[in-house]
JSON list of C-alpha atoms in Angstrom, two decimals:
[
{"chain": "T", "resi": 1, "resn": "UNK", "atom": "CA", "xyz": [15.12, 8.97, 87.36]},
{"chain": "T", "resi": 2, "resn": "UNK", "atom": "CA", "xyz": [12.28, 8.34, 89.81]},
{"chain": "T", "resi": 3, "resn": "UNK", "atom": "CA", "xyz": [9.07, 10.29, 89.60]},
{"chain": "T", "resi": 4, "resn": "UNK", "atom": "CA", "xyz": [8.55, 12.43, 92.68]},
{"chain": "T", "resi": 5, "resn": "UNK", "atom": "CA", "xyz": [5.18, 12.14, 94.38]},
{"chain": "T", "resi": 6, "resn": "UNK", "atom": "CA", "xyz": [6.13, 15.13, 96.53]},
{"chain": "T", "resi": 7, "resn": "UNK", "atom": "CA", "xyz": [5.91, 18.19, 94.28]},
{"chain": "T", "resi": 8, "resn": "UNK", "atom": "CA", "xyz": [8.92, 20.48, 94.19]},
{"chain": "T", "resi": 9, "resn": "UNK", "atom": "CA", "xyz": [11.46, 18.14, 95.81]},
{"chain": "T", "resi": 10, "resn": "UNK", "atom": "CA", "xyz": [14.35, 17.04, 93.62]},
{"chain": "T", "resi": 11, "resn": "UNK", "atom": "CA", "xyz": [17.01, 14.42, 94.29]},
{"chain": "T", "resi": 12, "resn": "UNK", "atom": "CA", "xyz": [19.58, 17.22, 94.31]},
{"chain": "T", "resi": 13, "resn": "UNK", "atom": "CA", "xyz": [17.62, 19.06, 97.01]},
{"chain": "T", "resi": 14, "resn": "UNK", "atom": "CA", "xyz": [17.31, 15.87, 99.08]},
{"chain": "T", "resi": 15, "resn": "UNK", "atom": "CA", "xyz": [21.06, 15.25, 98.77]},
{"chain": "T", "resi": 16, "resn": "UNK", "atom": "CA", "xyz": [21.92, 18.85, 99.71]},
{"chain": "T", "resi": 17, "resn": "UNK", "atom": "CA", "xyz": [19.62, 18.63, 102.72]},
{"chain": "T", "resi": 18, "resn": "UNK", "atom": "CA", "xyz": [21.16, 15.30, 103.79]},
{"chain": "T", "resi": 19, "resn": "UNK", "atom": "CA", "xyz": [24.69, 16.76, 103.56]},
{"chain": "T", "resi": 20, "resn": "UNK", "atom": "CA", "xyz": [23.67, 19.83, 105.59]},
{"chain": "T", "resi": 21, "resn": "UNK", "atom": "CA", "xyz": [22.07, 17.67, 108.29]},
{"chain": "T", "resi": 22, "resn": "UNK", "atom": "CA", "xyz": [25.17, 15.48, 108.47]},
{"chain": "T", "resi": 23, "resn": "UNK", "atom": "CA", "xyz": [27.52, 18.49, 108.74]},
{"chain": "T", "resi": 24, "resn": "UNK", "atom": "CA", "xyz": [25.36, 20.12, 111.42]},
{"chain": "T", "resi": 25, "resn": "UNK", "atom": "CA", "xyz": [25.15, 16.96, 113.54]},
{"chain": "T", "resi": 26, "resn": "UNK", "atom": "CA", "xyz": [28.82, 16.00, 113.23]},
{"chain": "T", "resi": 27, "resn": "UNK", "atom": "CA", "xyz": [29.82, 19.48, 114.44]},
{"chain": "T", "resi": 28, "resn": "UNK", "atom": "CA", "xyz": [27.82, 18.93, 117.65]},
{"chain": "T", "resi": 29, "resn": "UNK", "atom": "CA", "xyz": [29.93, 17.56, 120.54]},
{"chain": "T", "resi": 30, "resn": "UNK", "atom": "CA", "xyz": [26.90, 15.56, 121.79]},
{"chain": "T", "resi": 31, "resn": "UNK", "atom": "CA", "xyz": [26.98, 13.45, 118.60]},
{"chain": "T", "resi": 32, "resn": "UNK", "atom": "CA", "xyz": [29.40, 10.54, 118.50]},
{"chain": "T", "resi": 33, "resn": "UNK", "atom": "CA", "xyz": [28.50, 9.49, 114.93]},
{"chain": "T", "resi": 34, "resn": "UNK", "atom": "CA", "xyz": [25.66, 9.68, 112.45]},
{"chain": "T", "resi": 35, "resn": "UNK", "atom": "CA", "xyz": [24.56, 8.46, 109.05]},
{"chain": "T", "resi": 36, "resn": "UNK", "atom": "CA", "xyz": [22.14, 10.44, 106.92]},
{"chain": "T", "resi": 37, "resn": "UNK", "atom": "CA", "xyz": [20.43, 8.41, 104.20]},
{"chain": "T", "resi": 38, "resn": "UNK", "atom": "CA", "xyz": [18.06, 9.54, 101.45]},
{"chain": "T", "resi": 39, "resn": "UNK", "atom": "CA", "xyz": [15.66, 6.65, 101.96]},
{"chain": "T", "resi": 40, "resn": "UNK", "atom": "CA", "xyz": [13.03, 7.48, 99.36]},
{"chain": "T", "resi": 41, "resn": "UNK", "atom": "CA", "xyz": [13.29, 10.04, 96.62]},
{"chain": "T", "resi": 42, "resn": "UNK", "atom": "CA", "xyz": [9.64, 9.45, 95.66]},
{"chain": "T", "resi": 43, "resn": "UNK", "atom": "CA", "xyz": [8.41, 10.23, 99.20]},
{"chain": "T", "resi": 44, "resn": "UNK", "atom": "CA", "xyz": [11.11, 12.86, 99.93]},
{"chain": "T", "resi": 45, "resn": "UNK", "atom": "CA", "xyz": [12.22, 10.87, 102.99]},
{"chain": "T", "resi": 46, "resn": "UNK", "atom": "CA", "xyz": [15.56, 11.24, 104.77]},
{"chain": "T", "resi": 47, "resn": "UNK", "atom": "CA", "xyz": [16.50, 9.01, 107.70]},
{"chain": "T", "resi": 48, "resn": "UNK", "atom": "CA", "xyz": [19.06, 10.18, 110.23]},
{"chain": "T", "resi": 49, "resn": "UNK", "atom": "CA", "xyz": [20.72, 7.41, 112.25]},
{"chain": "T", "resi": 50, "resn": "UNK", "atom": "CA", "xyz": [22.23, 9.12, 115.29]},
{"chain": "T", "resi": 51, "resn": "UNK", "atom": "CA", "xyz": [24.74, 7.81, 117.82]},
{"chain": "T", "resi": 52, "resn": "UNK", "atom": "CA", "xyz": [24.64, 10.31, 120.66]},
{"chain": "T", "resi": 53, "resn": "UNK", "atom": "CA", "xyz": [26.95, 10.62, 123.63]},
{"chain": "T", "resi": 54, "resn": "UNK", "atom": "CA", "xyz": [24.00, 10.58, 126.03]},
{"chain": "T", "resi": 55, "resn": "UNK", "atom": "CA", "xyz": [24.58, 14.13, 127.21]},
{"chain": "T", "resi": 56, "resn": "UNK", "atom": "CA", "xyz": [21.49, 15.51, 125.49]},
{"chain": "T", "resi": 57, "resn": "UNK", "atom": "CA", "xyz": [17.99, 14.11, 124.78]},
{"chain": "T", "resi": 58, "resn": "UNK", "atom": "CA", "xyz": [17.54, 12.92, 121.19]},
{"chain": "T", "resi": 59, "resn": "UNK", "atom": "CA", "xyz": [14.46, 15.09, 120.67]},
{"chain": "T", "resi": 60, "resn": "UNK", "atom": "CA", "xyz": [16.66, 18.21, 120.92]},
{"chain": "T", "resi": 61, "resn": "UNK", "atom": "CA", "xyz": [18.49, 17.00, 117.83]},
{"chain": "T", "resi": 62, "resn": "UNK", "atom": "CA", "xyz": [15.11, 16.67, 116.12]},
{"chain": "T", "resi": 63, "resn": "UNK", "atom": "CA", "xyz": [14.38, 20.32, 116.92]},
{"chain": "T", "resi": 64, "resn": "UNK", "atom": "CA", "xyz": [17.71, 21.39, 115.39]},
{"chain": "T", "resi": 65, "resn": "UNK", "atom": "CA", "xyz": [16.96, 19.33, 112.28]},
{"chain": "T", "resi": 66, "resn": "UNK", "atom": "CA", "xyz": [13.48, 20.91, 111.96]},
{"chain": "T", "resi": 67, "resn": "UNK", "atom": "CA", "xyz": [15.04, 24.39, 112.01]},
{"chain": "T", "resi": 68, "resn": "UNK", "atom": "CA", "xyz": [17.53, 23.36, 109.34]},
{"chain": "T", "resi": 69, "resn": "UNK", "atom": "CA", "xyz": [14.84, 21.75, 107.15]},
{"chain": "T", "resi": 70, "resn": "UNK", "atom": "CA", "xyz": [12.78, 24.95, 107.26]},
{"chain": "T", "resi": 71, "resn": "UNK", "atom": "CA", "xyz": [15.65, 26.66, 105.40]},
{"chain": "T", "resi": 72, "resn": "UNK", "atom": "CA", "xyz": [15.54, 24.04, 102.65]},
{"chain": "T", "resi": 73, "resn": "UNK", "atom": "CA", "xyz": [12.11, 22.56, 101.93]},
{"chain": "T", "resi": 74, "resn": "UNK", "atom": "CA", "xyz": [9.39, 21.81, 104.45]},
{"chain": "T", "resi": 75, "resn": "UNK", "atom": "CA", "xyz": [7.99, 19.05, 102.20]},
{"chain": "T", "resi": 76, "resn": "UNK", "atom": "CA", "xyz": [11.00, 16.88, 103.09]},
{"chain": "T", "resi": 77, "resn": "UNK", "atom": "CA", "xyz": [10.23, 14.30, 105.78]},
{"chain": "T", "resi": 78, "resn": "UNK", "atom": "CA", "xyz": [13.12, 13.58, 108.16]},
{"chain": "T", "resi": 79, "resn": "UNK", "atom": "CA", "xyz": [13.06, 10.66, 110.59]},
{"chain": "T", "resi": 80, "resn": "UNK", "atom": "CA", "xyz": [15.54, 10.74, 113.47]},
{"chain": "T", "resi": 81, "resn": "UNK", "atom": "CA", "xyz": [16.51, 7.26, 114.67]},
{"chain": "T", "resi": 82, "resn": "UNK", "atom": "CA", "xyz": [18.72, 6.90, 117.73]},
{"chain": "T", "resi": 83, "resn": "UNK", "atom": "CA", "xyz": [21.05, 3.89, 117.56]},
{"chain": "T", "resi": 84, "resn": "UNK", "atom": "CA", "xyz": [23.81, 2.69, 119.86]},
{"chain": "T", "resi": 85, "resn": "UNK", "atom": "CA", "xyz": [26.28, 2.23, 116.99]},
{"chain": "T", "resi": 86, "resn": "UNK", "atom": "CA", "xyz": [26.42, 2.22, 113.21]},
{"chain": "T", "resi": 87, "resn": "UNK", "atom": "CA", "xyz": [26.99, -1.12, 111.47]},
{"chain": "T", "resi": 88, "resn": "UNK", "atom": "CA", "xyz": [30.12, -1.21, 109.33]},
{"chain": "T", "resi": 89, "resn": "UNK", "atom": "CA", "xyz": [31.11, -3.24, 106.30]},
{"chain": "T", "resi": 90, "resn": "UNK", "atom": "CA", "xyz": [34.32, -5.26, 106.27]},
{"chain": "T", "resi": 91, "resn": "UNK", "atom": "CA", "xyz": [35.94, -2.25, 104.56]},
{"chain": "T", "resi": 92, "resn": "UNK", "atom": "CA", "xyz": [35.01, 0.01, 107.51]},
{"chain": "T", "resi": 93, "resn": "UNK", "atom": "CA", "xyz": [32.28, 1.94, 105.67]},
{"chain": "T", "resi": 94, "resn": "UNK", "atom": "CA", "xyz": [28.78, 2.43, 107.07]},
{"chain": "T", "resi": 95, "resn": "UNK", "atom": "CA", "xyz": [26.58, -0.50, 106.00]},
{"chain": "T", "resi": 96, "resn": "UNK", "atom": "CA", "xyz": [23.56, 1.45, 104.69]},
{"chain": "T", "resi": 97, "resn": "UNK", "atom": "CA", "xyz": [21.63, -1.63, 103.48]},
{"chain": "T", "resi": 98, "resn": "UNK", "atom": "CA", "xyz": [21.81, -3.03, 107.01]},
{"chain": "T", "resi": 99, "resn": "UNK", "atom": "CA", "xyz": [20.78, 0.34, 108.47]},
{"chain": "T", "resi": 100, "resn": "UNK", "atom": "CA", "xyz": [17.58, 0.29, 106.42]},
{"chain": "T", "resi": 101, "resn": "UNK", "atom": "CA", "xyz": [16.73, -3.12, 107.92]},
{"chain": "T", "resi": 102, "resn": "UNK", "atom": "CA", "xyz": [16.94, -1.93, 111.55]},
{"chain": "T", "resi": 103, "resn": "UNK", "atom": "CA", "xyz": [13.60, -2.08, 113.38]},
{"chain": "T", "resi": 104, "resn": "UNK", "atom": "CA", "xyz": [12.17, 1.38, 113.96]},
{"chain": "T", "resi": 105, "resn": "UNK", "atom": "CA", "xyz": [9.81, 2.38, 116.73]},
{"chain": "T", "resi": 106, "resn": "UNK", "atom": "CA", "xyz": [7.83, 5.26, 115.33]},
{"chain": "T", "resi": 107, "resn": "UNK", "atom": "CA", "xyz": [5.23, 7.65, 116.72]},
{"chain": "T", "resi": 108, "resn": "UNK", "atom": "CA", "xyz": [2.35, 5.31, 115.92]},
{"chain": "T", "resi": 109, "resn": "UNK", "atom": "CA", "xyz": [3.97, 2.52, 117.94]},
{"chain": "T", "resi": 110, "resn": "UNK", "atom": "CA", "xyz": [4.51, 4.86, 120.88]},
{"chain": "T", "resi": 111, "resn": "UNK", "atom": "CA", "xyz": [0.92, 6.17, 120.66]},
{"chain": "T", "resi": 112, "resn": "UNK", "atom": "CA", "xyz": [-0.46, 2.62, 120.56]},
{"chain": "T", "resi": 113, "resn": "UNK", "atom": "CA", "xyz": [1.60, 1.70, 123.63]},
{"chain": "T", "resi": 114, "resn": "UNK", "atom": "CA", "xyz": [0.42, 4.82, 125.48]},
{"chain": "T", "resi": 115, "resn": "UNK", "atom": "CA", "xyz": [-3.20, 3.98, 124.55]},
{"chain": "T", "resi": 116, "resn": "UNK", "atom": "CA", "xyz": [-2.88, 0.42, 125.87]},
{"chain": "T", "resi": 117, "resn": "UNK", "atom": "CA", "xyz": [-1.35, 1.65, 129.12]},
{"chain": "T", "resi": 118, "resn": "UNK", "atom": "CA", "xyz": [-4.05, 4.31, 129.48]},
{"chain": "T", "resi": 119, "resn": "UNK", "atom": "CA", "xyz": [-6.72, 1.60, 129.14]},
{"chain": "T", "resi": 120, "resn": "UNK", "atom": "CA", "xyz": [-5.04, -0.38, 131.93]},
{"chain": "T", "resi": 121, "resn": "UNK", "atom": "CA", "xyz": [-4.61, 2.68, 134.17]},
{"chain": "T", "resi": 122, "resn": "UNK", "atom": "CA", "xyz": [-7.43, 5.10, 133.19]},
{"chain": "T", "resi": 123, "resn": "UNK", "atom": "CA", "xyz": [-6.91, 7.53, 136.09]},
{"chain": "T", "resi": 124, "resn": "UNK", "atom": "CA", "xyz": [-3.20, 7.99, 135.44]},
{"chain": "T", "resi": 125, "resn": "UNK", "atom": "CA", "xyz": [-1.21, 10.33, 133.25]},
{"chain": "T", "resi": 126, "resn": "UNK", "atom": "CA", "xyz": [0.88, 8.19, 130.92]},
{"chain": "T", "resi": 127, "resn": "UNK", "atom": "CA", "xyz": [3.77, 9.05, 128.66]},
{"chain": "T", "resi": 128, "resn": "UNK", "atom": "CA", "xyz": [6.02, 6.60, 126.83]},
{"chain": "T", "resi": 129, "resn": "UNK", "atom": "CA", "xyz": [9.65, 7.55, 126.30]},
{"chain": "T", "resi": 130, "resn": "UNK", "atom": "CA", "xyz": [11.81, 5.25, 124.21]},
{"chain": "T", "resi": 131, "resn": "UNK", "atom": "CA", "xyz": [15.21, 4.61, 125.74]},
{"chain": "T", "resi": 132, "resn": "UNK", "atom": "CA", "xyz": [17.92, 2.05, 125.19]},
{"chain": "T", "resi": 133, "resn": "UNK", "atom": "CA", "xyz": [19.22, -0.14, 127.95]},
{"chain": "T", "resi": 134, "resn": "UNK", "atom": "CA", "xyz": [22.14, -2.49, 127.69]},
{"chain": "T", "resi": 135, "resn": "UNK", "atom": "CA", "xyz": [22.86, -5.12, 130.28]},
{"chain": "T", "resi": 136, "resn": "UNK", "atom": "CA", "xyz": [26.42, -6.39, 130.47]},
{"chain": "T", "resi": 137, "resn": "UNK", "atom": "CA", "xyz": [26.76, -10.14, 130.19]},
{"chain": "T", "resi": 138, "resn": "UNK", "atom": "CA", "xyz": [29.61, -11.46, 132.27]},
{"chain": "T", "resi": 139, "resn": "UNK", "atom": "CA", "xyz": [31.55, -14.48, 131.00]},
{"chain": "T", "resi": 140, "resn": "UNK", "atom": "CA", "xyz": [30.52, -17.89, 132.29]},
{"chain": "T", "resi": 141, "resn": "UNK", "atom": "CA", "xyz": [32.74, -19.98, 134.47]},
{"chain": "T", "resi": 142, "resn": "UNK", "atom": "CA", "xyz": [32.68, -23.79, 134.52]},
{"chain": "T", "resi": 143, "resn": "UNK", "atom": "CA", "xyz": [31.18, -23.68, 138.02]},
{"chain": "T", "resi": 144, "resn": "UNK", "atom": "CA", "xyz": [28.29, -21.56, 136.65]},
{"chain": "T", "resi": 145, "resn": "UNK", "atom": "CA", "xyz": [27.47, -24.43, 134.30]},
{"chain": "T", "resi": 146, "resn": "UNK", "atom": "CA", "xyz": [27.57, -27.02, 137.06]},
{"chain": "T", "resi": 147, "resn": "UNK", "atom": "CA", "xyz": [30.63, -28.83, 135.74]},
{"chain": "T", "resi": 148, "resn": "UNK", "atom": "CA", "xyz": [34.03, -29.37, 137.25]},
{"chain": "T", "resi": 149, "resn": "UNK", "atom": "CA", "xyz": [36.84, -27.05, 136.18]},
{"chain": "T", "resi": 150, "resn": "UNK", "atom": "CA", "xyz": [38.87, -28.34, 133.26]},
{"chain": "T", "resi": 151, "resn": "UNK", "atom": "CA", "xyz": [41.79, -29.48, 135.38]},
{"chain": "T", "resi": 152, "resn": "UNK", "atom": "CA", "xyz": [40.91, -33.00, 134.30]},
{"chain": "T", "resi": 153, "resn": "UNK", "atom": "CA", "xyz": [40.85, -34.20, 130.76]},
{"chain": "T", "resi": 154, "resn": "UNK", "atom": "CA", "xyz": [37.59, -34.14, 128.82]},
{"chain": "T", "resi": 155, "resn": "UNK", "atom": "CA", "xyz": [37.46, -37.92, 128.79]},
{"chain": "T", "resi": 156, "resn": "UNK", "atom": "CA", "xyz": [37.25, -37.94, 132.61]},
{"chain": "T", "resi": 157, "resn": "UNK", "atom": "CA", "xyz": [34.19, -35.64, 132.67]},
{"chain": "T", "resi": 158, "resn": "UNK", "atom": "CA", "xyz": [31.60, -36.91, 130.11]},
{"chain": "T", "resi": 159, "resn": "UNK", "atom": "CA", "xyz": [28.83, -34.47, 131.15]},
{"chain": "T", "resi": 160, "resn": "UNK", "atom": "CA", "xyz": [31.17, -31.49, 130.89]},
{"chain": "T", "resi": 161, "resn": "UNK", "atom": "CA", "xyz": [32.56, -32.84, 127.62]},
{"chain": "T", "resi": 162, "resn": "UNK", "atom": "CA", "xyz": [29.08, -32.99, 126.03]},
{"chain": "T", "resi": 163, "resn": "UNK", "atom": "CA", "xyz": [28.21, -29.50, 127.27]},
{"chain": "T", "resi": 164, "resn": "UNK", "atom": "CA", "xyz": [31.48, -28.01, 126.02]},
{"chain": "T", "resi": 165, "resn": "UNK", "atom": "CA", "xyz": [31.01, -29.63, 122.61]},
{"chain": "T", "resi": 166, "resn": "UNK", "atom": "CA", "xyz": [27.53, -28.07, 122.39]},
{"chain": "T", "resi": 167, "resn": "UNK", "atom": "CA", "xyz": [28.88, -24.65, 123.37]},
{"chain": "T", "resi": 168, "resn": "UNK", "atom": "CA", "xyz": [31.76, -24.88, 120.88]},
{"chain": "T", "resi": 169, "resn": "UNK", "atom": "CA", "xyz": [29.36, -25.80, 118.06]},
{"chain": "T", "resi": 170, "resn": "UNK", "atom": "CA", "xyz": [27.03, -22.90, 118.83]},
{"chain": "T", "resi": 171, "resn": "UNK", "atom": "CA", "xyz": [29.73, -20.24, 119.12]},
{"chain": "T", "resi": 172, "resn": "UNK", "atom": "CA", "xyz": [29.90, -17.75, 116.29]},
{"chain": "T", "resi": 173, "resn": "UNK", "atom": "CA", "xyz": [32.63, -15.22, 115.73]},
{"chain": "T", "resi": 174, "resn": "UNK", "atom": "CA", "xyz": [31.66, -11.62, 116.37]},
{"chain": "T", "resi": 175, "resn": "UNK", "atom": "CA", "xyz": [32.51, -8.54, 118.38]},
{"chain": "T", "resi": 176, "resn": "UNK", "atom": "CA", "xyz": [33.15, -8.94, 122.10]},
{"chain": "T", "resi": 177, "resn": "UNK", "atom": "CA", "xyz": [30.14, -6.79, 122.93]},
{"chain": "T", "resi": 178, "resn": "UNK", "atom": "CA", "xyz": [27.09, -5.56, 121.12]},
{"chain": "T", "resi": 179, "resn": "UNK", "atom": "CA", "xyz": [25.10, -7.26, 118.40]},
{"chain": "T", "resi": 180, "resn": "UNK", "atom": "CA", "xyz": [26.76, -9.53, 115.89]},
{"chain": "T", "resi": 181, "resn": "UNK", "atom": "CA", "xyz": [26.73, -8.01, 112.42]},
{"chain": "T", "resi": 182, "resn": "UNK", "atom": "CA", "xyz": [26.66, -10.40, 109.50]},
{"chain": "T", "resi": 183, "resn": "UNK", "atom": "CA", "xyz": [28.37, -9.09, 106.39]},
{"chain": "T", "resi": 184, "resn": "UNK", "atom": "CA", "xyz": [27.38, -10.34, 102.98]}
]
């Protein structure tokens, strides 16, 4: 059993809090999915990975979590992390080791960005809001690559043949959209 550096917070209390947060969020129609992970027993840290529907700002979920935490133990630190989807294992379970490796933009990063912008524009009011933006990537056509369509055999188009071989060698299997998730 780990030694708690946060007095009065047990693993059982962390687990109960995590279950309550998960139940509260999953009952909210603005939440598509979520994973609640006890990240550090020693530091009494719970991370909430939230996939919202986009109908409500993520900070409102943080307010709901704060109210819930006040009923349990205010020494517990909860980080709310908005993600576009939850990585899954090959068995269809949430891949928690991969979740813990996701890059996180925290308050210090936002404050540093705001400070840099304020130095560039000292007479302006600046606020940084983290959002996610996805750009669709349309499939390429042979004409986009500057090669003739494949109505001819590869042997008749050496430049296209070399380019297609390079593309075929660099292709990796993965989902049709979104990031590729490597399972170990």
